[in-house]
CSV table of C-alpha atoms and ligand atoms in Angstrom, one decimal:
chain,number,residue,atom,x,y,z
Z,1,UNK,CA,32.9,-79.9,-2.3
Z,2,UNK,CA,35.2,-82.7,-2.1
Z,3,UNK,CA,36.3,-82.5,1.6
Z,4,UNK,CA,32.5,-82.6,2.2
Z,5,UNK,CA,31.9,-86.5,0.6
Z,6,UNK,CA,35.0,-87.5,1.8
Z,7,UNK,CA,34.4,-86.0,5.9
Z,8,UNK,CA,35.6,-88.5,8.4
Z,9,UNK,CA,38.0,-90.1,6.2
Z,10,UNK,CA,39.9,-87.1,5.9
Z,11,UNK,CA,41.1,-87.9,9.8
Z,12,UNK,CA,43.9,-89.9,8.3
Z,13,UNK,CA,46.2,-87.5,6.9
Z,14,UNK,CA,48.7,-85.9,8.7
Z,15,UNK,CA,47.0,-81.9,9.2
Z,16,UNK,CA,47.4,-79.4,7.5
Z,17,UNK,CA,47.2,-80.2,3.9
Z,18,UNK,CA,45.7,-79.6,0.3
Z,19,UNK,CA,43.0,-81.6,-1.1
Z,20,UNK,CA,42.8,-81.4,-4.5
Z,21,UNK,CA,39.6,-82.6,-6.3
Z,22,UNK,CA,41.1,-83.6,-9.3
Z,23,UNK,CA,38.0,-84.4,-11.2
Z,24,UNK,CA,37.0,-80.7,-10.5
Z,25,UNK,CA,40.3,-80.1,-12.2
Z,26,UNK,CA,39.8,-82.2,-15.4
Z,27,UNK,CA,35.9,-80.6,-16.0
Z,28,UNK,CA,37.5,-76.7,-15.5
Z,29,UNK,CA,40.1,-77.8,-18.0
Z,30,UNK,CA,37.6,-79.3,-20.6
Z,31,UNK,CA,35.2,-75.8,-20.6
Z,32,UNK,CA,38.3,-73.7,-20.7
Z,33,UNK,CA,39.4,-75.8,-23.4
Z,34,UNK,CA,35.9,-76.1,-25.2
Z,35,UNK,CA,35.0,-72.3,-24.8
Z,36,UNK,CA,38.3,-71.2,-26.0
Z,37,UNK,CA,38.4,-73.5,-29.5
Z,38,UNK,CA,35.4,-71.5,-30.1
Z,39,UNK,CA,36.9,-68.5,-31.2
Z,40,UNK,CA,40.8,-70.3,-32.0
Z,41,UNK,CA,41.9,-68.7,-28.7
Z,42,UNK,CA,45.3,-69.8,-27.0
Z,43,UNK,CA,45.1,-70.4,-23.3
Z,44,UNK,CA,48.7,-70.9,-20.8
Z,45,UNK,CA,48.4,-71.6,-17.2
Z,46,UNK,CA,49.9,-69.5,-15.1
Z,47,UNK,CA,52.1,-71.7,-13.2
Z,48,UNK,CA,52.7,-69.2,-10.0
Z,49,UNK,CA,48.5,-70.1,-8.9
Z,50,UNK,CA,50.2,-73.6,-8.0
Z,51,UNK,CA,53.1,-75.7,-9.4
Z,52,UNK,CA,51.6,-78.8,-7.9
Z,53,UNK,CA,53.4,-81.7,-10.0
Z,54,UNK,CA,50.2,-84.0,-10.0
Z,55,UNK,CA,48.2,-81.1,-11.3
Z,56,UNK,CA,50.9,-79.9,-14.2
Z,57,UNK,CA,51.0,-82.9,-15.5
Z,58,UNK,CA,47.0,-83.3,-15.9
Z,59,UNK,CA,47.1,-79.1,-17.2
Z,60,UNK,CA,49.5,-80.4,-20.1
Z,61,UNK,CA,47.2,-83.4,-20.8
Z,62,UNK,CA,44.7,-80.7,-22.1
Z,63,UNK,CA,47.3,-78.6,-24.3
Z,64,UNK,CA,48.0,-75.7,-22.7
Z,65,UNK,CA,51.1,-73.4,-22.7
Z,66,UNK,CA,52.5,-71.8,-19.7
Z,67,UNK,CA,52.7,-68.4,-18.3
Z,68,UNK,CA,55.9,-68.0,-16.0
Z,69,UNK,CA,57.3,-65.5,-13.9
Z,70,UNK,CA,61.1,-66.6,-12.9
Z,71,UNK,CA,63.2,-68.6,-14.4
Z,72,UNK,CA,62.7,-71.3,-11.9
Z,73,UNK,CA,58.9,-71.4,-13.1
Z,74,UNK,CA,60.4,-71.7,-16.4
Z,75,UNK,CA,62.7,-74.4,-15.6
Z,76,UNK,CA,59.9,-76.4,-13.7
Z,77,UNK,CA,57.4,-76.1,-16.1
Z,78,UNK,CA,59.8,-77.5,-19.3
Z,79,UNK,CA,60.7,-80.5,-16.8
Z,80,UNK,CA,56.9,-81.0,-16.3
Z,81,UNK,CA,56.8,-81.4,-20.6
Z,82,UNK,CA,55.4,-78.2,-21.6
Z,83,UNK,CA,56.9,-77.4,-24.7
Z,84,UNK,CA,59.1,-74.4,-24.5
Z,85,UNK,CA,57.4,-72.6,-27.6
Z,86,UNK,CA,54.1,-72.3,-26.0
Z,87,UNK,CA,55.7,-70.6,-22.7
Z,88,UNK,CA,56.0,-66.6,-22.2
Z,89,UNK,CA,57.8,-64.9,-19.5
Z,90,UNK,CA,56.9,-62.1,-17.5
Z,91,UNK,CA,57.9,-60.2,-14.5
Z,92,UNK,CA,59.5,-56.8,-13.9
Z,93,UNK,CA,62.2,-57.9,-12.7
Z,94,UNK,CA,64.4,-60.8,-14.4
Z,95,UNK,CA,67.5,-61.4,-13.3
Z,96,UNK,CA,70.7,-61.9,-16.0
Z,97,UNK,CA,70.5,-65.6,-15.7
Z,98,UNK,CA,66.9,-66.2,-15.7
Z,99,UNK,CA,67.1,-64.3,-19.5
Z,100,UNK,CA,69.8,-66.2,-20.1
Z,101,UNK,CA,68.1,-69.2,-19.8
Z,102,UNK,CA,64.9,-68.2,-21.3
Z,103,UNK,CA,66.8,-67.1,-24.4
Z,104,UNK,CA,68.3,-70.7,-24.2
Z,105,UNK,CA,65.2,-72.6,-24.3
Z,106,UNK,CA,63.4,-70.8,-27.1
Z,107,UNK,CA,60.3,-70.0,-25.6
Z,108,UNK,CA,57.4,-68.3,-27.3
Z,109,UNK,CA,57.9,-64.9,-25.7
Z,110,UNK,CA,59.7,-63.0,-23.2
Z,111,UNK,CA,57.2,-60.2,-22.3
Z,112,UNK,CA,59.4,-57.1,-21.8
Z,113,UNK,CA,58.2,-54.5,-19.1
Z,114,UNK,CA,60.6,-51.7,-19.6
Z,115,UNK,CA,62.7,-49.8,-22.1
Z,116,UNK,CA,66.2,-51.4,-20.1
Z,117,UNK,CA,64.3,-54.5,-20.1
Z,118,UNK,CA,64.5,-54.8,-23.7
Z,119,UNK,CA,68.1,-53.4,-24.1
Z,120,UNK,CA,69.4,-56.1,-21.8
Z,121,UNK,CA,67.7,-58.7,-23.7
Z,122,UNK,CA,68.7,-57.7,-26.7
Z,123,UNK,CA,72.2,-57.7,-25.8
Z,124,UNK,CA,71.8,-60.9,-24.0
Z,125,UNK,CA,70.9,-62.2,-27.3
Z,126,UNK,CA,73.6,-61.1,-29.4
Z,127,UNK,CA,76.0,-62.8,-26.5
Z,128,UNK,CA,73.8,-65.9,-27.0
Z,129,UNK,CA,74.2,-65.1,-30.9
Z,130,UNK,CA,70.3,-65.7,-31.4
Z,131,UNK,CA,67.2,-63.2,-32.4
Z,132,UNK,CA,65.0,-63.2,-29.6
Z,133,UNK,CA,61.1,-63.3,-29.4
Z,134,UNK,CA,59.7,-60.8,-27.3
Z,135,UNK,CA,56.8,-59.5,-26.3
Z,136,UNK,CA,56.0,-56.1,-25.4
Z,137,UNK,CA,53.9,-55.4,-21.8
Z,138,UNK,CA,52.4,-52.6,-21.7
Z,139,UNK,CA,50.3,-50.9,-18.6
Z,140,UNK,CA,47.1,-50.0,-19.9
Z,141,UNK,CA,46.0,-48.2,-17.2
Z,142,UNK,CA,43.0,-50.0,-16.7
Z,143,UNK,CA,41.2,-50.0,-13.2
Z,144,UNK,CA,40.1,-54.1,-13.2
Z,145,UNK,CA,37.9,-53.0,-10.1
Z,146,UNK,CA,39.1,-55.8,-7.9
Z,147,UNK,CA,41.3,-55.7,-4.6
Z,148,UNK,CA,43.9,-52.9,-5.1
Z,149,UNK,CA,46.5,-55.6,-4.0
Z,150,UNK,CA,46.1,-57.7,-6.9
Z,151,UNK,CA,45.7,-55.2,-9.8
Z,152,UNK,CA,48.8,-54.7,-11.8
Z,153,UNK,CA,47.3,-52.4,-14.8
Z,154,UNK,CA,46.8,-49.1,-13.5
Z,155,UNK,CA,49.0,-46.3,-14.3
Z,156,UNK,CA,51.1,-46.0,-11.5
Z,157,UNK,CA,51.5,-49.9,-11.3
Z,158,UNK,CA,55.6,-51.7,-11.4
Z,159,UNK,CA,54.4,-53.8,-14.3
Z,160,UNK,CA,54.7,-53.4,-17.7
Z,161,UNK,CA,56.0,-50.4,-19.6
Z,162,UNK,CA,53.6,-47.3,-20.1
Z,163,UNK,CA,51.9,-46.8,-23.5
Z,164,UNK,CA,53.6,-43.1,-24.0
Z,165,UNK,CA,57.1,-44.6,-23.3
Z,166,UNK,CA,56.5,-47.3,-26.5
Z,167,UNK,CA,55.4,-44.4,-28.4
Z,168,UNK,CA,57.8,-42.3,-27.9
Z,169,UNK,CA,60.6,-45.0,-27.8
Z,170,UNK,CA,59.5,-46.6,-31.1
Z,171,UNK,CA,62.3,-46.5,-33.1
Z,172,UNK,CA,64.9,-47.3,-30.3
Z,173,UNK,CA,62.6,-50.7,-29.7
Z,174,UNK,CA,62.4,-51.2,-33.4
Z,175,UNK,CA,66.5,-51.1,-33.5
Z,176,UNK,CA,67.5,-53.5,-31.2
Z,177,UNK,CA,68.7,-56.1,-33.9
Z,178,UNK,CA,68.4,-59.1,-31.8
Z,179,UNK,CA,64.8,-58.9,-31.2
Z,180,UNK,CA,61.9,-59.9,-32.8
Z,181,UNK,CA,59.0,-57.9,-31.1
Z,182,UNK,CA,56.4,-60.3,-31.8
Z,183,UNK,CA,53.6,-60.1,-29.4
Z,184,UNK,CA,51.8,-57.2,-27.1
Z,185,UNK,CA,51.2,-58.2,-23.6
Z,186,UNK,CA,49.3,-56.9,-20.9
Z,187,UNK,CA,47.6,-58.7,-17.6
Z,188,UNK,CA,45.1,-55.8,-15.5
Z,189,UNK,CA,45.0,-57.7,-12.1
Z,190,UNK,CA,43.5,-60.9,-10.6
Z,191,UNK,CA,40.7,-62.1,-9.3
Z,192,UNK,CA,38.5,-59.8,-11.3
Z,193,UNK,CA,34.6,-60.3,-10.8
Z,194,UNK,CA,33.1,-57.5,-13.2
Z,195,UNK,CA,33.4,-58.4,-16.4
Z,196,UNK,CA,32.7,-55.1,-18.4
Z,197,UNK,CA,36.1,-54.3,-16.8
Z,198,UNK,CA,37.8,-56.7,-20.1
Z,199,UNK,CA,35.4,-54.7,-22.4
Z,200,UNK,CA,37.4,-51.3,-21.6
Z,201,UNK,CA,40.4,-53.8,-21.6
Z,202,UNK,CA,39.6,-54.7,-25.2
Z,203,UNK,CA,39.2,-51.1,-26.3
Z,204,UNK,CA,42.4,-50.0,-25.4
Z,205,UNK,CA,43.9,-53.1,-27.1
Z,206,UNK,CA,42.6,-52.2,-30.3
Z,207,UNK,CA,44.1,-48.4,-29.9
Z,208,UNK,CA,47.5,-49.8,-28.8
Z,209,UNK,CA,47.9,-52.2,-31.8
Z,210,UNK,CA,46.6,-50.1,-34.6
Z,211,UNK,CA,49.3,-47.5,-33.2
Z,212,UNK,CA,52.0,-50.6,-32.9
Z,213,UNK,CA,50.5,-51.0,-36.3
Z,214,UNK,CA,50.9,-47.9,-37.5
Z,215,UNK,CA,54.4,-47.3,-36.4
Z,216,UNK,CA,55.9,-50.6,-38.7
Z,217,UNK,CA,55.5,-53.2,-35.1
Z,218,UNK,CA,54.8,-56.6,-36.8
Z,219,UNK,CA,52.8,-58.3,-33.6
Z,220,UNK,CA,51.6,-61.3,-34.4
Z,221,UNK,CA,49.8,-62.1,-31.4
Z,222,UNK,CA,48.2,-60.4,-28.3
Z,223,UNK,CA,48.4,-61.8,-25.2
Z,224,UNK,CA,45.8,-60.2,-23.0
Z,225,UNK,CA,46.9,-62.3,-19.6
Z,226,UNK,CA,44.8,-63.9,-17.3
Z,227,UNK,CA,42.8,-62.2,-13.8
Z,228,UNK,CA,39.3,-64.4,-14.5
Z,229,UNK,CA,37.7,-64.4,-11.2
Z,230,UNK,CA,36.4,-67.1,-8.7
Z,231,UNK,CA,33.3,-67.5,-6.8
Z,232,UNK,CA,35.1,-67.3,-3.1
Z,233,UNK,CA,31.7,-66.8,-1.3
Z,234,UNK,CA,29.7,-69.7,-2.2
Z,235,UNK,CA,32.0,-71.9,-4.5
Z,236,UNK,CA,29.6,-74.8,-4.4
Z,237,UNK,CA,27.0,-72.6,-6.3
Z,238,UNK,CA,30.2,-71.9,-9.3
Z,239,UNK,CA,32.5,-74.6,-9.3
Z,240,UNK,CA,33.6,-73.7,-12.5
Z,241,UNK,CA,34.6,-70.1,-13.2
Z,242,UNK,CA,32.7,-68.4,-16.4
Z,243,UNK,CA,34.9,-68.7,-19.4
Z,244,UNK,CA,33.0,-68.8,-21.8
Z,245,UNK,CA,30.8,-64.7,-21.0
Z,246,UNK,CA,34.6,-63.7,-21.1
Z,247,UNK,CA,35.4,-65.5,-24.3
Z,248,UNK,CA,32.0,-64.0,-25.8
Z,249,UNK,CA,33.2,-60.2,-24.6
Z,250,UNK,CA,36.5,-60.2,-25.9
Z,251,UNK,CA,35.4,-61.8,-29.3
Z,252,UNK,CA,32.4,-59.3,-29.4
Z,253,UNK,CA,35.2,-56.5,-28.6
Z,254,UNK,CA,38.4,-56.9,-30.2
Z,255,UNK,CA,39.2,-55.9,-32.8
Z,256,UNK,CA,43.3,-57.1,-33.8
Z,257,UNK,CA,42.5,-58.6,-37.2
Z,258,UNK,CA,44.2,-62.3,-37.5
Z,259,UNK,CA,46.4,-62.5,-34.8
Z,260,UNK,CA,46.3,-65.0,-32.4
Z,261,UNK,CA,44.5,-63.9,-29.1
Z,262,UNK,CA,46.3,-65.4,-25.9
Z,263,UNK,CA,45.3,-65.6,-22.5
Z,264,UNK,CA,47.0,-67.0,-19.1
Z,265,UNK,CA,44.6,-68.1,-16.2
Z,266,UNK,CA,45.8,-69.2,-13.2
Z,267,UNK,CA,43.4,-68.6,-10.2
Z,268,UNK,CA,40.3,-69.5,-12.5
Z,269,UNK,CA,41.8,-73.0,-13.6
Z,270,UNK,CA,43.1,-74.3,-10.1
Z,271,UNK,CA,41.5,-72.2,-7.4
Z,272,UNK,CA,38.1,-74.0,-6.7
Z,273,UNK,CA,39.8,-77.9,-7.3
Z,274,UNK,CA,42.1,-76.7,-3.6
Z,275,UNK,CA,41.2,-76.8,0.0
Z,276,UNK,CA,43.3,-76.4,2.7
Z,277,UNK,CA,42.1,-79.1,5.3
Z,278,UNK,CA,43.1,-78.3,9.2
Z,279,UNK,CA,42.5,-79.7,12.4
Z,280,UNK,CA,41.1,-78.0,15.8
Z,281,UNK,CA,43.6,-77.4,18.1
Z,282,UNK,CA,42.3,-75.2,21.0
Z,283,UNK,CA,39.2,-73.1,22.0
Z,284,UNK,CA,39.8,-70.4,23.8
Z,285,UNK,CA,38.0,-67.0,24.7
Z,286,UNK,CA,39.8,-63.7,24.8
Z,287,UNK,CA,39.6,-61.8,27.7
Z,288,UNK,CA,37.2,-59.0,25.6
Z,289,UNK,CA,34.7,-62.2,25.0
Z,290,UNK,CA,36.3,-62.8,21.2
Z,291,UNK,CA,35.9,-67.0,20.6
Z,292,UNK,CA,38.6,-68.1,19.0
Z,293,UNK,CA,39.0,-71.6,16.9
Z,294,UNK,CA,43.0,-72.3,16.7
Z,295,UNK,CA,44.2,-74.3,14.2
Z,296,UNK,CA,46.7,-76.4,12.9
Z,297,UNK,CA,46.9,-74.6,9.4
Z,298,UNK,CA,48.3,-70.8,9.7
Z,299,UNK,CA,49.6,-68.3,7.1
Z,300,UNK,CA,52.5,-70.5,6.4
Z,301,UNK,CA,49.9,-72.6,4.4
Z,302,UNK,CA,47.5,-69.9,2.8
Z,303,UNK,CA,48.9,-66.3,3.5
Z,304,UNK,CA,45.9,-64.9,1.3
Z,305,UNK,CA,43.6,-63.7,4.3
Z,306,UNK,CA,46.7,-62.3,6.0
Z,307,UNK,CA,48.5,-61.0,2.7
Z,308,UNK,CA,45.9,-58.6,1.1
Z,309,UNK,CA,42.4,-59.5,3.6
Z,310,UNK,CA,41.2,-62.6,1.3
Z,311,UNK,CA,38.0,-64.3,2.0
Z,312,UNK,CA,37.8,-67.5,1.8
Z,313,UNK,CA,34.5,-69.8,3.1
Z,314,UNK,CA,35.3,-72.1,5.9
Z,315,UNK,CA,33.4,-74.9,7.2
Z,316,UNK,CA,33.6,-77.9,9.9
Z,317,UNK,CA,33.2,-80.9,7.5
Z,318,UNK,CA,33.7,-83.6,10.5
Z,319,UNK,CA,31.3,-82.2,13.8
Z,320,UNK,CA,28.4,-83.8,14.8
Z,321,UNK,CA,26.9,-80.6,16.2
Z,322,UNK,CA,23.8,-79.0,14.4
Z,323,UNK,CA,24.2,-75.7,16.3
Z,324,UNK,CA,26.4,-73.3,15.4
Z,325,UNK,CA,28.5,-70.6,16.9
Z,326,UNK,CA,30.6,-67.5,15.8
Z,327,UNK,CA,34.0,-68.1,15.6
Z,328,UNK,CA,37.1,-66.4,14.9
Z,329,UNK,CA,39.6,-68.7,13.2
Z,330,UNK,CA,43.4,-68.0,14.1
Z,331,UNK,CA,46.5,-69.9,13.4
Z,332,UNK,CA,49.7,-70.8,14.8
Z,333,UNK,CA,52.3,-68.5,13.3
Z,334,UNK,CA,53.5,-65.6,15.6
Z,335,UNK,CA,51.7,-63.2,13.6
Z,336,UNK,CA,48.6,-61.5,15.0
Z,337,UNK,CA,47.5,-61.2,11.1
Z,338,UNK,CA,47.4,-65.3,11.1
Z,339,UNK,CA,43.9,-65.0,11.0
Z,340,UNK,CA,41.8,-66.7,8.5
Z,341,UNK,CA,38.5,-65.0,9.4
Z,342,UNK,CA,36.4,-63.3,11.9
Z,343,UNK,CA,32.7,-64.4,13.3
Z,344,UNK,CA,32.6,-67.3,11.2
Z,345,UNK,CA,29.5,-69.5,11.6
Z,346,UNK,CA,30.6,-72.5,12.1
Z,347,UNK,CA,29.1,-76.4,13.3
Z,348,UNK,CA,30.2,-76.4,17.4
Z,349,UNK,CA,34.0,-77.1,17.1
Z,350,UNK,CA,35.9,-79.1,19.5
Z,351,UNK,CA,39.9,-80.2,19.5
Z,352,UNK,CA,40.3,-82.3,16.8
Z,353,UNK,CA,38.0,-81.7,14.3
Z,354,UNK,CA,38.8,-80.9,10.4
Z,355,UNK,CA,38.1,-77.3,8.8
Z,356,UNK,CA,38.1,-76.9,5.1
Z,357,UNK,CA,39.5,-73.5,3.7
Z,358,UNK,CA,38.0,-73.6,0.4
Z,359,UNK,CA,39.0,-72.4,-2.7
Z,360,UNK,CA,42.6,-72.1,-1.7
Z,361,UNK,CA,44.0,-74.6,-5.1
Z,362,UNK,CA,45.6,-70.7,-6.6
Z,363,UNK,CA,48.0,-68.9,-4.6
Z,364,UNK,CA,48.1,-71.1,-1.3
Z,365,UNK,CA,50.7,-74.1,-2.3
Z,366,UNK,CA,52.7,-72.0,-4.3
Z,367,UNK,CA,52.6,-69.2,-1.6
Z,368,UNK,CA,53.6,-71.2,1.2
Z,369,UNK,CA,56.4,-70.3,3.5
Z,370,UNK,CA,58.4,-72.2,6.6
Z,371,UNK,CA,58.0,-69.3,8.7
Z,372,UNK,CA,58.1,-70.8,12.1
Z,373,UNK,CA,59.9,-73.1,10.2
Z,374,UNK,CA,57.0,-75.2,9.9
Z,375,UNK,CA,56.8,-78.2,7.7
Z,376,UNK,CA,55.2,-77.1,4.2
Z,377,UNK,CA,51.9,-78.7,3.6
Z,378,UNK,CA,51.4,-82.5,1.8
Z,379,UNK,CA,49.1,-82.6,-0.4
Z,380,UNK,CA,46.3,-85.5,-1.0
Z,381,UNK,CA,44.6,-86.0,-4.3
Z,382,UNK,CA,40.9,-86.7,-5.1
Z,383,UNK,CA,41.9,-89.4,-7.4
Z,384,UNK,CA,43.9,-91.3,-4.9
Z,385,UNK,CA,41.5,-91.8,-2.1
Z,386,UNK,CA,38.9,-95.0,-2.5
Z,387,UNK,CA,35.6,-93.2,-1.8
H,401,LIG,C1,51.4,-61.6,-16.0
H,401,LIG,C2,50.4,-62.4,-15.3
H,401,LIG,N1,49.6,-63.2,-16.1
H,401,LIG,C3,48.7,-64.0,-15.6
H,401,LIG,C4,48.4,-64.0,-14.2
H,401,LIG,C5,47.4,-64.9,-13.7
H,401,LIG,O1,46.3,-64.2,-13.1
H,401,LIG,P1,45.0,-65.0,-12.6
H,401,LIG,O2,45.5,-66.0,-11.6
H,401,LIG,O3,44.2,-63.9,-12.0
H,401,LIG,O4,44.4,-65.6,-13.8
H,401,LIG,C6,49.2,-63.2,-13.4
H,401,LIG,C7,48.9,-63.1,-11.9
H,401,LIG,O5,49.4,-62.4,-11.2
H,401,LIG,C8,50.2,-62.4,-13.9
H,401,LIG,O6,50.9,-61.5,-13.2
């Protein structure tokens, strides 16, 4: 852990902020890169884990494309130099101008996640007077057996367009005129731990495109989106998420012939290079005997814990103290959910000292709100600081 070498030194940045190790970041990169070229797969980064500048421009240094989900993601990620042809769109709900603008810029796919969806794009297109790639998301109605906040695949989920509805639509999709339905797309959830889960995934693929197959779709690719899980608990012990055992399972299990095989990480390439470092404010004890740590940091910073009941490991990386003592960490925002975790063992904290929230590089930044109107975050870079 990077805040860990670096300790005391960290006392001269203005609290809270992100530490980004972005050595960590290069290494993820090169195995996602190296396990993927094993089998000719395709990898985008999902931009909404963290649009960090720093860090997009050391993503594209490796190749990737981009997976976005407004048009302002879309926008932001051509200005960082991904090329627009290696950038699909998703999102259930995309507003007139965002499509407008993806149509504009050409980009690899707009993943469609509804029967309208693909109606207005295709009319959208003919105003624009191109032929527009798209891609179709289905729901699979998969259970991904992870936090039923983060999956997105199960039947009754907003995203993507159910499998029946294709079916029985297929000869409305196939006549819009200004389409090219070129891809299948579908994403089960996040942060998703038990990997058998992308075997059932894989199963249903190969059912969905030999029917897209057999009802005269020409996909070309599949893009089976991103939801590789982290090691939250102890993220020293797996720095790098497992890429390659999901590469191996979807190789050994589908079964789509020559088409290109997709996929869009976001937690799993910038989750573990991202701590949120915070200073000790107060200690104070509840009347019922509860110890409480307040710090600087709150859900304006990482909303995770208070969003959907994250857990994320916390530690005192400047105390002297070898005891420790139970605390409950709380932060400033008038929320009594700003809570970033109960009866944590932590070195004796006093007023002043630095916490690190690991694993908070995915979904803290690019999360952050100015509720309280507080200041967003800064953000400090591995690479920056003399060791
Ligand atoms: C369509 C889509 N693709 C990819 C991702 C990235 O997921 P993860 O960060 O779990 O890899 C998400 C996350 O919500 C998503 O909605």
């Amino acid at each position: 852990m990077l805040s860990r070498q670096l300790g005391t030194k960290l006392l001269a940045y203005d609290t809270p902020f992100y530490l980004y190790d972005t050595a960590l970041l290069r290494q993820t990169l090169e195995s996602v890169v190296y396990e993927s070229q094993r089998y000719d797969y395709k990898v985008h980064y999902a931009i909404k884990a963290n649009y960090d500048k720093r860090l997009l421009s050391i993503i594209r240094e490796y190749g990737l494309g981009i997976d976005c989900a407004s048009g302002n993601e879309l926008r932001t990620a051509i200005e960082a130099g991904f090329d627009p042809k290696g950038i699909v769109y998703a999102g259930v709900g995309k507003r007139d101008k965002e499509l407008r603008y993806a149509i504009e810029c050409g980009i690899l796919a707009i993943n469609c996640e509804s029967i309208e969806e693909l109606e207005v794009v295709d009319a959208l297109a003919a105003e624009a007077g191109r032929k527009v790639d798209v891609a179709l998301r289905i729901n699979p109605d998969i259970d991904p057996k992870t936090n039923h906040c983060i999956d997105t695949g199960q039947a009754d989920s907003k995203f993507g367009i159910s499998y029946e509805e294709v079916l029985e639509n297929a000869d409305r999709i196939k006549g819009l005129g200004n389409l090219n339905i070129t891809g299948l797309h579908l994403h089960i959830g996040s942060q998703i731990r038990e990997l058998h889960v992308f075997e059932n995934m894989c199963n249903k693929v190969n059912v969905i495109v030999r029917n897209l197959d057999s009802l005269g779709f020409g996909i070309r690719f599949v893009d089976v989106g991103g939801g590789l899980g982290i090691n939250y608990d102890m993220p020293e012990n797996e720095p790098i998420p497992n890429f390659a055992s999901l590469f191996s399972i979807v190789h050994n299990h589908l079964d789509v012939g020559g088409r290109e095989v997709h996929f869009e990480f976001g937690r799993s390439i910038v989750g573990q290079c991202g701590e949120l470092i915070t200073k000790v404010l107060f200690n104070k004890t509840t009347a019922t005997g509860r110890r409480l740590l307040i710090v600087d940091a709150s859900m304006t910073e990482l909303i995770r814990p208070a969003l959907y009941g994250a857990y994320h490991n916390i530690e005192n990386i400047t105390s002297e103290e070898e005891a420790t003592k139970k605390y409950t960490v709380v932060g400033t925002a008038c929320e009594s959910t700003d809570v970033f975790d109960e009866n944590v063992g932590l070195r004796i904290s006093a007023r002043g000292d630095l916490l690190t929230v690991k694993s908070a590089g995915a979904y803290g930044m690019s999360m952050a709100s100015r509720y309280n109107l507080h200041d967003l975050p800064g953000a400090v870079y591995g690479d920056e600081i003399a060791k």
